[in-house]
């Protein structure tokens, strides 16, 4: 569909914490993009993650998860979660 990622968490954990924290304000956030990816995003303690679109476990064979605890996740156009 031509949707390209901006910030990609391919494997491991990306932790965003603290007020004033921004990730990818104008782009896209992918957590687990392609086959074999196993990404995890944690948004906590006042952190803000925003983007035009977000995809979690984007393609077959990828895994992804997001936890929001005391933070904010804003997606302006679409949020897609794909599972096998």
PDB file of N, CA, C and O in Angstrom:
ATOM      1  N   UNK A   1       0.808  -1.198   0.000  1.00  0.00           N
ATOM      2  CA  UNK A   1       0.000   0.000   0.000  1.00  0.00           C
ATOM      3  C   UNK A   1       0.854   1.266   0.000  1.00  0.00           C
ATOM      4  O   UNK A   1       0.324   2.366   0.066  1.00  0.00           O
ATOM      5  N   UNK A   2       2.162   1.137  -0.023  1.00  0.00           N
ATOM      6  CA  UNK A   2       3.044   2.293  -0.111  1.00  0.00           C
ATOM      7  C   UNK A   2       3.285   3.003   1.209  1.00  0.00           C
ATOM      8  O   UNK A   2       3.988   4.007   1.238  1.00  0.00           O
ATOM      9  N   UNK A   3       2.733   2.506   2.321  1.00  0.00           N
ATOM     10  CA  UNK A   3       2.941   3.148   3.616  1.00  0.00           C
ATOM     11  C   UNK A   3       4.317   2.773   4.136  1.00  0.00           C
ATOM     12  O   UNK A   3       4.600   1.622   4.407  1.00  0.00           O
ATOM     13  N   UNK A   4       5.195   3.741   4.247  1.00  0.00           N
ATOM     14  CA  UNK A   4       6.554   3.503   4.715  1.00  0.00           C
ATOM     15  C   UNK A   4       6.685   3.942   6.160  1.00  0.00           C
ATOM     16  O   UNK A   4       6.114   4.952   6.569  1.00  0.00           O
ATOM     17  N   UNK A   5       7.477   3.205   6.956  1.00  0.00           N
ATOM     18  CA  UNK A   5       7.641   3.563   8.358  1.00  0.00           C
ATOM     19  C   UNK A   5       8.560   4.766   8.536  1.00  0.00           C
ATOM     20  O   UNK A   5       9.399   5.043   7.701  1.00  0.00           O
ATOM     21  N   UNK A   6       8.391   5.444   9.645  1.00  0.00           N
ATOM     22  CA  UNK A   6       9.314   6.506  10.054  1.00  0.00           C
ATOM     23  C   UNK A   6      10.186   5.987  11.180  1.00  0.00           C
ATOM     24  O   UNK A   6      11.377   5.826  11.049  1.00  0.00           O
ATOM     25  N   UNK A   7       9.588   5.644  12.322  1.00  0.00           N
ATOM     26  CA  UNK A   7      10.269   5.024  13.449  1.00  0.00           C
ATOM     27  C   UNK A   7       9.873   3.559  13.475  1.00  0.00           C
ATOM     28  O   UNK A   7       8.690   3.236  13.492  1.00  0.00           O
ATOM     29  N   UNK A   8      10.873   2.665  13.484  1.00  0.00           N
ATOM     30  CA  UNK A   8      10.610   1.231  13.474  1.00  0.00           C
ATOM     31  C   UNK A   8      11.286   0.582  14.677  1.00  0.00           C
ATOM     32  O   UNK A   8      12.479   0.769  14.889  1.00  0.00           O
ATOM     33  N   UNK A   9      10.514  -0.165  15.453  1.00  0.00           N
ATOM     34  CA  UNK A   9      11.066  -0.988  16.517  1.00  0.00           C
ATOM     35  C   UNK A   9      11.070  -2.413  15.980  1.00  0.00           C
ATOM     36  O   UNK A   9      10.038  -3.073  15.956  1.00  0.00           O
ATOM     37  N   UNK A  10      12.235  -2.860  15.487  1.00  0.00           N
ATOM     38  CA  UNK A  10      12.319  -4.172  14.856  1.00  0.00           C
ATOM     39  C   UNK A  10      12.438  -5.290  15.885  1.00  0.00           C
ATOM     40  O   UNK A  10      11.785  -6.312  15.766  1.00  0.00           O
ATOM     41  N   UNK A  11      13.297  -5.107  16.866  1.00  0.00           N
ATOM     42  CA  UNK A  11      13.449  -6.113  17.914  1.00  0.00           C
ATOM     43  C   UNK A  11      13.894  -5.423  19.196  1.00  0.00           C
ATOM     44  O   UNK A  11      14.456  -4.329  19.165  1.00  0.00           O
ATOM     45  N   UNK A  12      13.595  -6.055  20.301  1.00  0.00           N
ATOM     46  CA  UNK A  12      13.915  -5.452  21.578  1.00  0.00           C
ATOM     47  C   UNK A  12      12.838  -4.461  21.982  1.00  0.00           C
ATOM     48  O   UNK A  12      11.740  -4.446  21.435  1.00  0.00           O
ATOM     49  N   UNK A  13      13.177  -3.608  22.943  1.00  0.00           N
ATOM     50  CA  UNK A  13      12.211  -2.696  23.528  1.00  0.00           C
ATOM     51  C   UNK A  13      12.698  -1.258  23.417  1.00  0.00           C
ATOM     52  O   UNK A  13      13.837  -0.949  23.774  1.00  0.00           O
ATOM     53  N   UNK A  14      11.828  -0.400  22.927  1.00  0.00           N
ATOM     54  CA  UNK A  14      12.067   1.036  22.934  1.00  0.00           C
ATOM     55  C   UNK A  14      11.209   1.618  24.043  1.00  0.00           C
ATOM     56  O   UNK A  14       9.990   1.438  24.056  1.00  0.00           O
ATOM     57  N   UNK A  15      11.852   2.299  25.010  1.00  0.00           N
ATOM     58  CA  UNK A  15      11.136   2.870  26.143  1.00  0.00           C
ATOM     59  C   UNK A  15      11.185   4.386  26.043  1.00  0.00           C
ATOM     60  O   UNK A  15      12.270   4.975  25.972  1.00  0.00           O
ATOM     61  N   UNK A  16      10.017   4.999  26.019  1.00  0.00           N
ATOM     62  CA  UNK A  16       9.905   6.461  26.030  1.00  0.00           C
ATOM     63  C   UNK A  16       9.336   6.853  27.383  1.00  0.00           C
ATOM     64  O   UNK A  16       8.240   6.434  27.746  1.00  0.00           O
ATOM     65  N   UNK A  17      10.088   7.641  28.144  1.00  0.00           N
ATOM     66  CA  UNK A  17       9.622   8.066  29.460  1.00  0.00           C
ATOM     67  C   UNK A  17       9.932   9.545  29.670  1.00  0.00           C
ATOM     68  O   UNK A  17      10.854  10.083  29.071  1.00  0.00           O
ATOM     69  N   UNK A  18       9.155  10.177  30.518  1.00  0.00           N
ATOM     70  CA  UNK A  18       9.423  11.545  30.927  1.00  0.00           C
ATOM     71  C   UNK A  18       8.709  12.582  30.088  1.00  0.00           C
ATOM     72  O   UNK A  18       8.500  12.414  28.891  1.00  0.00           O
ATOM     73  N   UNK A  19       8.295  13.651  30.738  1.00  0.00           N
ATOM     74  CA  UNK A  19       7.615  14.731  30.031  1.00  0.00           C
ATOM     75  C   UNK A  19       8.555  15.362  29.026  1.00  0.00           C
ATOM     76  O   UNK A  19       9.764  15.420  29.237  1.00  0.00           O
ATOM     77  N   UNK A  20       7.999  15.808  27.943  1.00  0.00           N
ATOM     78  CA  UNK A  20       8.803  16.428  26.899  1.00  0.00           C
ATOM     79  C   UNK A  20       9.385  15.442  25.912  1.00  0.00           C
ATOM     80  O   UNK A  20      10.063  15.823  24.980  1.00  0.00           O
ATOM     81  N   UNK A  21       9.142  14.153  26.095  1.00  0.00           N
ATOM     82  CA  UNK A  21       9.644  13.130  25.177  1.00  0.00           C
ATOM     83  C   UNK A  21       8.690  12.993  24.002  1.00  0.00           C
ATOM     84  O   UNK A  21       7.498  12.780  24.176  1.00  0.00           O
ATOM     85  N   UNK A  22       9.221  13.135  22.800  1.00  0.00           N
ATOM     86  CA  UNK A  22       8.431  12.962  21.585  1.00  0.00           C
ATOM     87  C   UNK A  22       9.136  11.954  20.702  1.00  0.00           C
ATOM     88  O   UNK A  22      10.355  11.949  20.603  1.00  0.00           O
ATOM     89  N   UNK A  23       8.371  11.131  20.037  1.00  0.00           N
ATOM     90  CA  UNK A  23       8.924  10.235  19.025  1.00  0.00           C
ATOM     91  C   UNK A  23       8.151  10.450  17.746  1.00  0.00           C
ATOM     92  O   UNK A  23       6.935  10.319  17.716  1.00  0.00           O
ATOM     93  N   UNK A  24       8.855  10.810  16.685  1.00  0.00           N
ATOM     94  CA  UNK A  24       8.285  10.806  15.345  1.00  0.00           C
ATOM     95  C   UNK A  24       6.983  11.590  15.229  1.00  0.00           C
ATOM     96  O   UNK A  24       5.952  11.062  14.840  1.00  0.00           O
ATOM     97  N   UNK A  25       7.039  12.852  15.544  1.00  0.00           N
ATOM     98  CA  UNK A  25       5.841  13.674  15.570  1.00  0.00           C
ATOM     99  C   UNK A  25       5.043  13.668  14.279  1.00  0.00           C
ATOM    100  O   UNK A  25       3.824  13.691  14.307  1.00  0.00           O
ATOM    101  N   UNK A  26       5.696  13.680  13.132  1.00  0.00           N
ATOM    102  CA  UNK A  26       4.992  13.829  11.861  1.00  0.00           C
ATOM    103  C   UNK A  26       4.963  12.560  11.016  1.00  0.00           C
ATOM    104  O   UNK A  26       4.322  12.533   9.979  1.00  0.00           O
ATOM    105  N   UNK A  27       5.666  11.530  11.443  1.00  0.00           N
ATOM    106  CA  UNK A  27       5.767  10.339  10.606  1.00  0.00           C
ATOM    107  C   UNK A  27       4.947   9.180  11.109  1.00  0.00           C
ATOM    108  O   UNK A  27       3.910   9.341  11.735  1.00  0.00           O
ATOM    109  N   UNK A  28       5.457   7.978  10.855  1.00  0.00           N
ATOM    110  CA  UNK A  28       4.745   6.756  11.198  1.00  0.00           C
ATOM    111  C   UNK A  28       5.557   5.955  12.203  1.00  0.00           C
ATOM    112  O   UNK A  28       6.780   5.979  12.178  1.00  0.00           O
ATOM    113  N   UNK A  29       4.873   5.214  13.036  1.00  0.00           N
ATOM    114  CA  UNK A  29       5.516   4.365  14.028  1.00  0.00           C
ATOM    115  C   UNK A  29       5.129   2.926  13.744  1.00  0.00           C
ATOM    116  O   UNK A  29       3.943   2.594  13.713  1.00  0.00           O
ATOM    117  N   UNK A  30       6.125   2.075  13.495  1.00  0.00           N
ATOM    118  CA  UNK A  30       5.897   0.650  13.282  1.00  0.00           C
ATOM    119  C   UNK A  30       6.564  -0.103  14.428  1.00  0.00           C
ATOM    120  O   UNK A  30       7.718   0.157  14.753  1.00  0.00           O
ATOM    121  N   UNK A  31       5.852  -1.039  15.024  1.00  0.00           N
ATOM    122  CA  UNK A  31       6.398  -1.885  16.083  1.00  0.00           C
ATOM    123  C   UNK A  31       6.274  -3.323  15.594  1.00  0.00           C
ATOM    124  O   UNK A  31       5.190  -3.891  15.581  1.00  0.00           O
ATOM    125  N   UNK A  32       7.398  -3.900  15.158  1.00  0.00           N
ATOM    126  CA  UNK A  32       7.380  -5.201  14.498  1.00  0.00           C
ATOM    127  C   UNK A  32       6.930  -5.024  13.061  1.00  0.00           C
ATOM    128  O   UNK A  32       5.737  -4.980  12.796  1.00  0.00           O
ATOM    129  N   UNK A  33       7.868  -4.891  12.140  1.00  0.00           N
ATOM    130  CA  UNK A  33       7.523  -4.543  10.756  1.00  0.00           C
ATOM    131  C   UNK A  33       7.520  -5.746   9.825  1.00  0.00           C
ATOM    132  O   UNK A  33       6.533  -6.031   9.169  1.00  0.00           O
ATOM    133  N   UNK A  34       8.611  -6.487   9.762  1.00  0.00           N
ATOM    134  CA  UNK A  34       8.740  -7.569   8.779  1.00  0.00           C
ATOM    135  C   UNK A  34       8.959  -8.920   9.461  1.00  0.00           C
ATOM    136  O   UNK A  34       9.166  -9.001  10.673  1.00  0.00           O
ATOM    137  N   UNK A  35       8.927  -9.982   8.682  1.00  0.00           N
ATOM    138  CA  UNK A  35       9.076 -11.348   9.173  1.00  0.00           C
ATOM    139  C   UNK A  35      10.290 -11.472  10.092  1.00  0.00           C
ATOM    140  O   UNK A  35      11.392 -11.069   9.726  1.00  0.00           O
ATOM    141  N   UNK A  36      10.074 -12.008  11.276  1.00  0.00           N
ATOM    142  CA  UNK A  36      11.156 -12.202  12.236  1.00  0.00           C
ATOM    143  C   UNK A  36      11.310 -11.077  13.239  1.00  0.00           C
ATOM    144  O   UNK A  36      11.994 -11.227  14.242  1.00  0.00           O
ATOM    145  N   UNK A  37      10.689  -9.934  12.996  1.00  0.00           N
ATOM    146  CA  UNK A  37      10.751  -8.823  13.946  1.00  0.00           C
ATOM    147  C   UNK A  37       9.963  -9.161  15.207  1.00  0.00           C
ATOM    148  O   UNK A  37       8.924  -9.823  15.143  1.00  0.00           O
ATOM    149  N   UNK A  38      10.446  -8.697  16.345  1.00  0.00           N
ATOM    150  CA  UNK A  38       9.778  -8.889  17.627  1.00  0.00           C
ATOM    151  C   UNK A  38      10.016  -7.625  18.450  1.00  0.00           C
ATOM    152  O   UNK A  38      10.933  -7.557  19.261  1.00  0.00           O
ATOM    153  N   UNK A  39       9.197  -6.595  18.202  1.00  0.00           N
ATOM    154  CA  UNK A  39       9.414  -5.293  18.817  1.00  0.00           C
ATOM    155  C   UNK A  39       8.407  -4.976  19.897  1.00  0.00           C
ATOM    156  O   UNK A  39       7.275  -5.462  19.881  1.00  0.00           O
ATOM    157  N   UNK A  40       8.836  -4.135  20.838  1.00  0.00           N
ATOM    158  CA  UNK A  40       7.985  -3.745  21.943  1.00  0.00           C
ATOM    159  C   UNK A  40       8.216  -2.266  22.224  1.00  0.00           C
ATOM    160  O   UNK A  40       9.359  -1.812  22.285  1.00  0.00           O
ATOM    161  N   UNK A  41       7.148  -1.517  22.365  1.00  0.00           N
ATOM    162  CA  UNK A  41       7.230  -0.088  22.652  1.00  0.00           C
ATOM    163  C   UNK A  41       6.535   0.182  23.976  1.00  0.00           C
ATOM    164  O   UNK A  41       5.397  -0.241  24.180  1.00  0.00           O
ATOM    165  N   UNK A  42       7.234   0.892  24.878  1.00  0.00           N
ATOM    166  CA  UNK A  42       6.670   1.286  26.169  1.00  0.00           C
ATOM    167  C   UNK A  42       6.635   2.809  26.210  1.00  0.00           C
ATOM    168  O   UNK A  42       7.651   3.465  25.974  1.00  0.00           O
ATOM    169  N   UNK A  43       5.459   3.354  26.505  1.00  0.00           N
ATOM    170  CA  UNK A  43       5.266   4.798  26.615  1.00  0.00           C
ATOM    171  C   UNK A  43       4.798   5.057  28.040  1.00  0.00           C
ATOM    172  O   UNK A  43       3.725   4.612  28.429  1.00  0.00           O
ATOM    173  N   UNK A  44       5.614   5.777  28.832  1.00  0.00           N
ATOM    174  CA  UNK A  44       5.307   5.906  30.255  1.00  0.00           C
ATOM    175  C   UNK A  44       5.738   7.255  30.812  1.00  0.00           C
ATOM    176  O   UNK A  44       6.516   7.987  30.183  1.00  0.00           O
ATOM    177  N   UNK A  45       5.233   7.546  32.007  1.00  0.00           N
ATOM    178  CA  UNK A  45       5.680   8.680  32.811  1.00  0.00           C
ATOM    179  C   UNK A  45       5.659  10.015  32.072  1.00  0.00           C
ATOM    180  O   UNK A  45       6.611  10.785  32.121  1.00  0.00           O
ATOM    181  N   UNK A  46       4.570  10.283  31.371  1.00  0.00           N
ATOM    182  CA  UNK A  46       4.404  11.566  30.719  1.00  0.00           C
ATOM    183  C   UNK A  46       4.945  11.668  29.307  1.00  0.00           C
ATOM    184  O   UNK A  46       4.828  12.708  28.667  1.00  0.00           O
ATOM    185  N   UNK A  47       5.550  10.603  28.788  1.00  0.00           N
ATOM    186  CA  UNK A  47       6.068  10.628  27.420  1.00  0.00           C
ATOM    187  C   UNK A  47       4.927  10.702  26.423  1.00  0.00           C
ATOM    188  O   UNK A  47       3.827  10.215  26.676  1.00  0.00           O
ATOM    189  N   UNK A  48       5.195  11.324  25.266  1.00  0.00           N
ATOM    190  CA  UNK A  48       4.200  11.419  24.201  1.00  0.00           C
ATOM    191  C   UNK A  48       4.790  10.877  22.913  1.00  0.00           C
ATOM    192  O   UNK A  48       5.860  11.282  22.498  1.00  0.00           O
ATOM    193  N   UNK A  49       4.057   9.976  22.292  1.00  0.00           N
ATOM    194  CA  UNK A  49       4.427   9.424  20.991  1.00  0.00           C
ATOM    195  C   UNK A  49       3.294   9.759  20.040  1.00  0.00           C
ATOM    196  O   UNK A  49       2.131   9.462  20.312  1.00  0.00           O
ATOM    197  N   UNK A  50       3.613  10.424  18.947  1.00  0.00           N
ATOM    198  CA  UNK A  50       2.594  10.803  17.971  1.00  0.00           C
ATOM    199  C   UNK A  50       3.042  10.421  16.583  1.00  0.00           C
ATOM    200  O   UNK A  50       4.233  10.251  16.326  1.00  0.00           O
ATOM    201  N   UNK A  51       2.095  10.297  15.688  1.00  0.00           N
ATOM    202  CA  UNK A  51       2.441   9.982  14.312  1.00  0.00           C
ATOM    203  C   UNK A  51       1.219  10.002  13.426  1.00  0.00           C
ATOM    204  O   UNK A  51       0.083  10.036  13.896  1.00  0.00           O
ATOM    205  N   UNK A  52       1.474   9.990  12.135  1.00  0.00           N
ATOM    206  CA  UNK A  52       0.390   9.987  11.175  1.00  0.00           C
ATOM    207  C   UNK A  52      -0.306   8.647  11.109  1.00  0.00           C
ATOM    208  O   UNK A  52      -1.496   8.553  10.843  1.00  0.00           O
ATOM    209  N   UNK A  53       0.435   7.571  11.364  1.00  0.00           N
ATOM    210  CA  UNK A  53      -0.122   6.227  11.338  1.00  0.00           C
ATOM    211  C   UNK A  53       0.751   5.333  12.203  1.00  0.00           C
ATOM    212  O   UNK A  53       1.909   5.653  12.465  1.00  0.00           O
ATOM    213  N   UNK A  54       0.197   4.226  12.642  1.00  0.00           N
ATOM    214  CA  UNK A  54       0.966   3.262  13.417  1.00  0.00           C
ATOM    215  C   UNK A  54       0.554   1.863  13.014  1.00  0.00           C
ATOM    216  O   UNK A  54      -0.615   1.605  12.727  1.00  0.00           O
ATOM    217  N   UNK A  55       1.528   0.989  12.998  1.00  0.00           N
ATOM    218  CA  UNK A  55       1.261  -0.420  12.706  1.00  0.00           C
ATOM    219  C   UNK A  55       1.998  -1.268  13.726  1.00  0.00           C
ATOM    220  O   UNK A  55       3.171  -1.045  13.986  1.00  0.00           O
ATOM    221  N   UNK A  56       1.287  -2.220  14.283  1.00  0.00           N
ATOM    222  CA  UNK A  56       1.844  -3.148  15.256  1.00  0.00           C
ATOM    223  C   UNK A  56       1.766  -4.539  14.656  1.00  0.00           C
ATOM    224  O   UNK A  56       0.684  -4.964  14.232  1.00  0.00           O
ATOM    225  N   UNK A  57       2.900  -5.252  14.600  1.00  0.00           N
ATOM    226  CA  UNK A  57       2.976  -6.554  13.922  1.00  0.00           C
ATOM    227  C   UNK A  57       2.498  -6.383  12.480  1.00  0.00           C
ATOM    228  O   UNK A  57       1.517  -6.961  12.049  1.00  0.00           O
ATOM    229  N   UNK A  58       3.231  -5.575  11.742  1.00  0.00           N
ATOM    230  CA  UNK A  58       2.806  -5.113  10.421  1.00  0.00           C
ATOM    231  C   UNK A  58       2.634  -6.219   9.393  1.00  0.00           C
ATOM    232  O   UNK A  58       1.630  -6.270   8.699  1.00  0.00           O
ATOM    233  N   UNK A  59       3.606  -7.100   9.266  1.00  0.00           N
ATOM    234  CA  UNK A  59       3.531  -8.125   8.218  1.00  0.00           C
ATOM    235  C   UNK A  59       3.561  -9.524   8.830  1.00  0.00           C
ATOM    236  O   UNK A  59       3.971  -9.719   9.972  1.00  0.00           O
ATOM    237  N   UNK A  60       3.147 -10.486   8.031  1.00  0.00           N
ATOM    238  CA  UNK A  60       3.133 -11.878   8.476  1.00  0.00           C
ATOM    239  C   UNK A  60       4.504 -12.273   9.012  1.00  0.00           C
ATOM    240  O   UNK A  60       5.534 -11.963   8.407  1.00  0.00           O
ATOM    241  N   UNK A  61       4.500 -12.941  10.157  1.00  0.00           N
ATOM    242  CA  UNK A  61       5.748 -13.388  10.762  1.00  0.00           C
ATOM    243  C   UNK A  61       6.371 -12.381  11.705  1.00  0.00           C
ATOM    244  O   UNK A  61       7.374 -12.675  12.350  1.00  0.00           O
ATOM    245  N   UNK A  62       5.803 -11.189  11.798  1.00  0.00           N
ATOM    246  CA  UNK A  62       6.323 -10.191  12.737  1.00  0.00           C
ATOM    247  C   UNK A  62       5.464 -10.183  13.990  1.00  0.00           C
ATOM    248  O   UNK A  62       4.292 -10.562  13.961  1.00  0.00           O
ATOM    249  N   UNK A  63       6.079  -9.772  15.101  1.00  0.00           N
ATOM    250  CA  UNK A  63       5.344  -9.623  16.351  1.00  0.00           C
ATOM    251  C   UNK A  63       5.639  -8.242  16.911  1.00  0.00           C
ATOM    252  O   UNK A  63       6.740  -7.723  16.763  1.00  0.00           O
ATOM    253  N   UNK A  64       4.643  -7.667  17.559  1.00  0.00           N
ATOM    254  CA  UNK A  64       4.823  -6.359  18.163  1.00  0.00           C
ATOM    255  C   UNK A  64       3.796  -6.119  19.246  1.00  0.00           C
ATOM    256  O   UNK A  64       2.709  -6.689  19.220  1.00  0.00           O
ATOM    257  N   UNK A  65       4.167  -5.276  20.214  1.00  0.00           N
ATOM    258  CA  UNK A  65       3.254  -4.931  21.295  1.00  0.00           C
ATOM    259  C   UNK A  65       3.582  -3.528  21.782  1.00  0.00           C
ATOM    260  O   UNK A  65       4.729  -3.077  21.694  1.00  0.00           O
ATOM    261  N   UNK A  66       2.564  -2.852  22.293  1.00  0.00           N
ATOM    262  CA  UNK A  66       2.728  -1.497  22.824  1.00  0.00           C
ATOM    263  C   UNK A  66       2.050  -1.435  24.188  1.00  0.00           C
ATOM    264  O   UNK A  66       0.923  -1.911  24.352  1.00  0.00           O
ATOM    265  N   UNK A  67       2.745  -0.839  25.163  1.00  0.00           N
ATOM    266  CA  UNK A  67       2.173  -0.594  26.481  1.00  0.00           C
ATOM    267  C   UNK A  67       2.219   0.908  26.741  1.00  0.00           C
ATOM    268  O   UNK A  67       3.266   1.535  26.578  1.00  0.00           O
ATOM    269  N   UNK A  68       1.073   1.470  27.115  1.00  0.00           N
ATOM    270  CA  UNK A  68       0.984   2.884  27.470  1.00  0.00           C
ATOM    271  C   UNK A  68       0.563   2.955  28.930  1.00  0.00           C
ATOM    272  O   UNK A  68      -0.517   2.480  29.292  1.00  0.00           O
ATOM    273  N   UNK A  69       1.424   3.533  29.767  1.00  0.00           N
ATOM    274  CA  UNK A  69       1.145   3.633  31.198  1.00  0.00           C
ATOM    275  C   UNK A  69       1.610   4.998  31.694  1.00  0.00           C
ATOM    276  O   UNK A  69       2.804   5.226  31.867  1.00  0.00           O
ATOM    277  N   UNK A  70       0.673   5.911  31.834  1.00  0.00           N
ATOM    278  CA  UNK A  70       1.039   7.248  32.288  1.00  0.00           C
ATOM    279  C   UNK A  70       1.602   8.118  31.190  1.00  0.00           C
ATOM    280  O   UNK A  70       2.182   9.166  31.446  1.00  0.00           O
ATOM    281  N   UNK A  71       1.461   7.692  29.953  1.00  0.00           N
ATOM    282  CA  UNK A  71       1.911   8.461  28.797  1.00  0.00           C
ATOM    283  C   UNK A  71       0.779   8.613  27.804  1.00  0.00           C
ATOM    284  O   UNK A  71      -0.364   8.263  28.090  1.00  0.00           O
ATOM    285  N   UNK A  72       1.102   9.114  26.619  1.00  0.00           N
ATOM    286  CA  UNK A  72       0.096   9.360  25.594  1.00  0.00           C
ATOM    287  C   UNK A  72       0.588   8.850  24.251  1.00  0.00           C
ATOM    288  O   UNK A  72       1.734   9.091  23.868  1.00  0.00           O
ATOM    289  N   UNK A  73      -0.297   8.174  23.519  1.00  0.00           N
ATOM    290  CA  UNK A  73       0.002   7.729  22.159  1.00  0.00           C
ATOM    291  C   UNK A  73      -1.089   8.275  21.257  1.00  0.00           C
ATOM    292  O   UNK A  73      -2.253   7.899  21.374  1.00  0.00           O
ATOM    293  N   UNK A  74      -0.723   9.178  20.358  1.00  0.00           N
ATOM    294  CA  UNK A  74      -1.677   9.781  19.419  1.00  0.00           C
ATOM    295  C   UNK A  74      -1.349   9.347  18.001  1.00  0.00           C
ATOM    296  O   UNK A  74      -0.217   9.497  17.553  1.00  0.00           O
ATOM    297  N   UNK A  75      -2.359   8.843  17.315  1.00  0.00           N
ATOM    298  CA  UNK A  75      -2.229   8.436  15.924  1.00  0.00           C
ATOM    299  C   UNK A  75      -3.289   9.201  15.160  1.00  0.00           C
ATOM    300  O   UNK A  75      -4.482   9.062  15.436  1.00  0.00           O
ATOM    301  N   UNK A  76      -2.862  10.026  14.198  1.00  0.00           N
ATOM    302  CA  UNK A  76      -3.820  10.908  13.540  1.00  0.00           C
ATOM    303  C   UNK A  76      -4.626  10.269  12.408  1.00  0.00           C
ATOM    304  O   UNK A  76      -5.721  10.694  12.121  1.00  0.00           O
ATOM    305  N   UNK A  77      -4.081   9.221  11.759  1.00  0.00           N
ATOM    306  CA  UNK A  77      -4.833   8.685  10.622  1.00  0.00           C
ATOM    307  C   UNK A  77      -5.302   7.251  10.826  1.00  0.00           C
ATOM    308  O   UNK A  77      -6.468   6.959  10.654  1.00  0.00           O
ATOM    309  N   UNK A  78      -4.420   6.329  11.176  1.00  0.00           N
ATOM    310  CA  UNK A  78      -4.870   4.946  11.335  1.00  0.00           C
ATOM    311  C   UNK A  78      -3.942   4.168  12.251  1.00  0.00           C
ATOM    312  O   UNK A  78      -2.747   4.433  12.334  1.00  0.00           O
ATOM    313  N   UNK A  79      -4.520   3.208  12.952  1.00  0.00           N
ATOM    314  CA  UNK A  79      -3.779   2.274  13.777  1.00  0.00           C
ATOM    315  C   UNK A  79      -4.141   0.896  13.271  1.00  0.00           C
ATOM    316  O   UNK A  79      -5.314   0.525  13.212  1.00  0.00           O
ATOM    317  N   UNK A  80      -3.131   0.117  12.881  1.00  0.00           N
ATOM    318  CA  UNK A  80      -3.361  -1.212  12.333  1.00  0.00           C
ATOM    319  C   UNK A  80      -2.617  -2.226  13.175  1.00  0.00           C
ATOM    320  O   UNK A  80      -1.406  -2.085  13.399  1.00  0.00           O
ATOM    321  N   UNK A  81      -3.326  -3.222  13.643  1.00  0.00           N
ATOM    322  CA  UNK A  81      -2.717  -4.348  14.347  1.00  0.00           C
ATOM    323  C   UNK A  81      -2.975  -5.587  13.513  1.00  0.00           C
ATOM    324  O   UNK A  81      -4.121  -5.892  13.179  1.00  0.00           O
ATOM    325  N   UNK A  82      -1.926  -6.305  13.155  1.00  0.00           N
ATOM    326  CA  UNK A  82      -2.037  -7.493  12.337  1.00  0.00           C
ATOM    327  C   UNK A  82      -1.556  -8.682  13.136  1.00  0.00           C
ATOM    328  O   UNK A  82      -0.525  -8.616  13.800  1.00  0.00           O
ATOM    329  N   UNK A  83      -2.273  -9.780  13.085  1.00  0.00           N
ATOM    330  CA  UNK A  83      -1.811 -10.987  13.757  1.00  0.00           C
ATOM    331  C   UNK A  83      -1.798 -12.133  12.759  1.00  0.00           C
ATOM    332  O   UNK A  83      -2.521 -12.117  11.773  1.00  0.00           O
ATOM    333  N   UNK A  84      -0.940 -13.126  13.031  1.00  0.00           N
ATOM    334  CA  UNK A  84      -0.835 -14.290  12.129  1.00  0.00           C
ATOM    335  C   UNK A  84      -2.102 -15.100  12.141  1.00  0.00           C
ATOM    336  O   UNK A  84      -2.757 -15.321  13.074  1.00  0.00           O
TER     337      UNK A  84
END
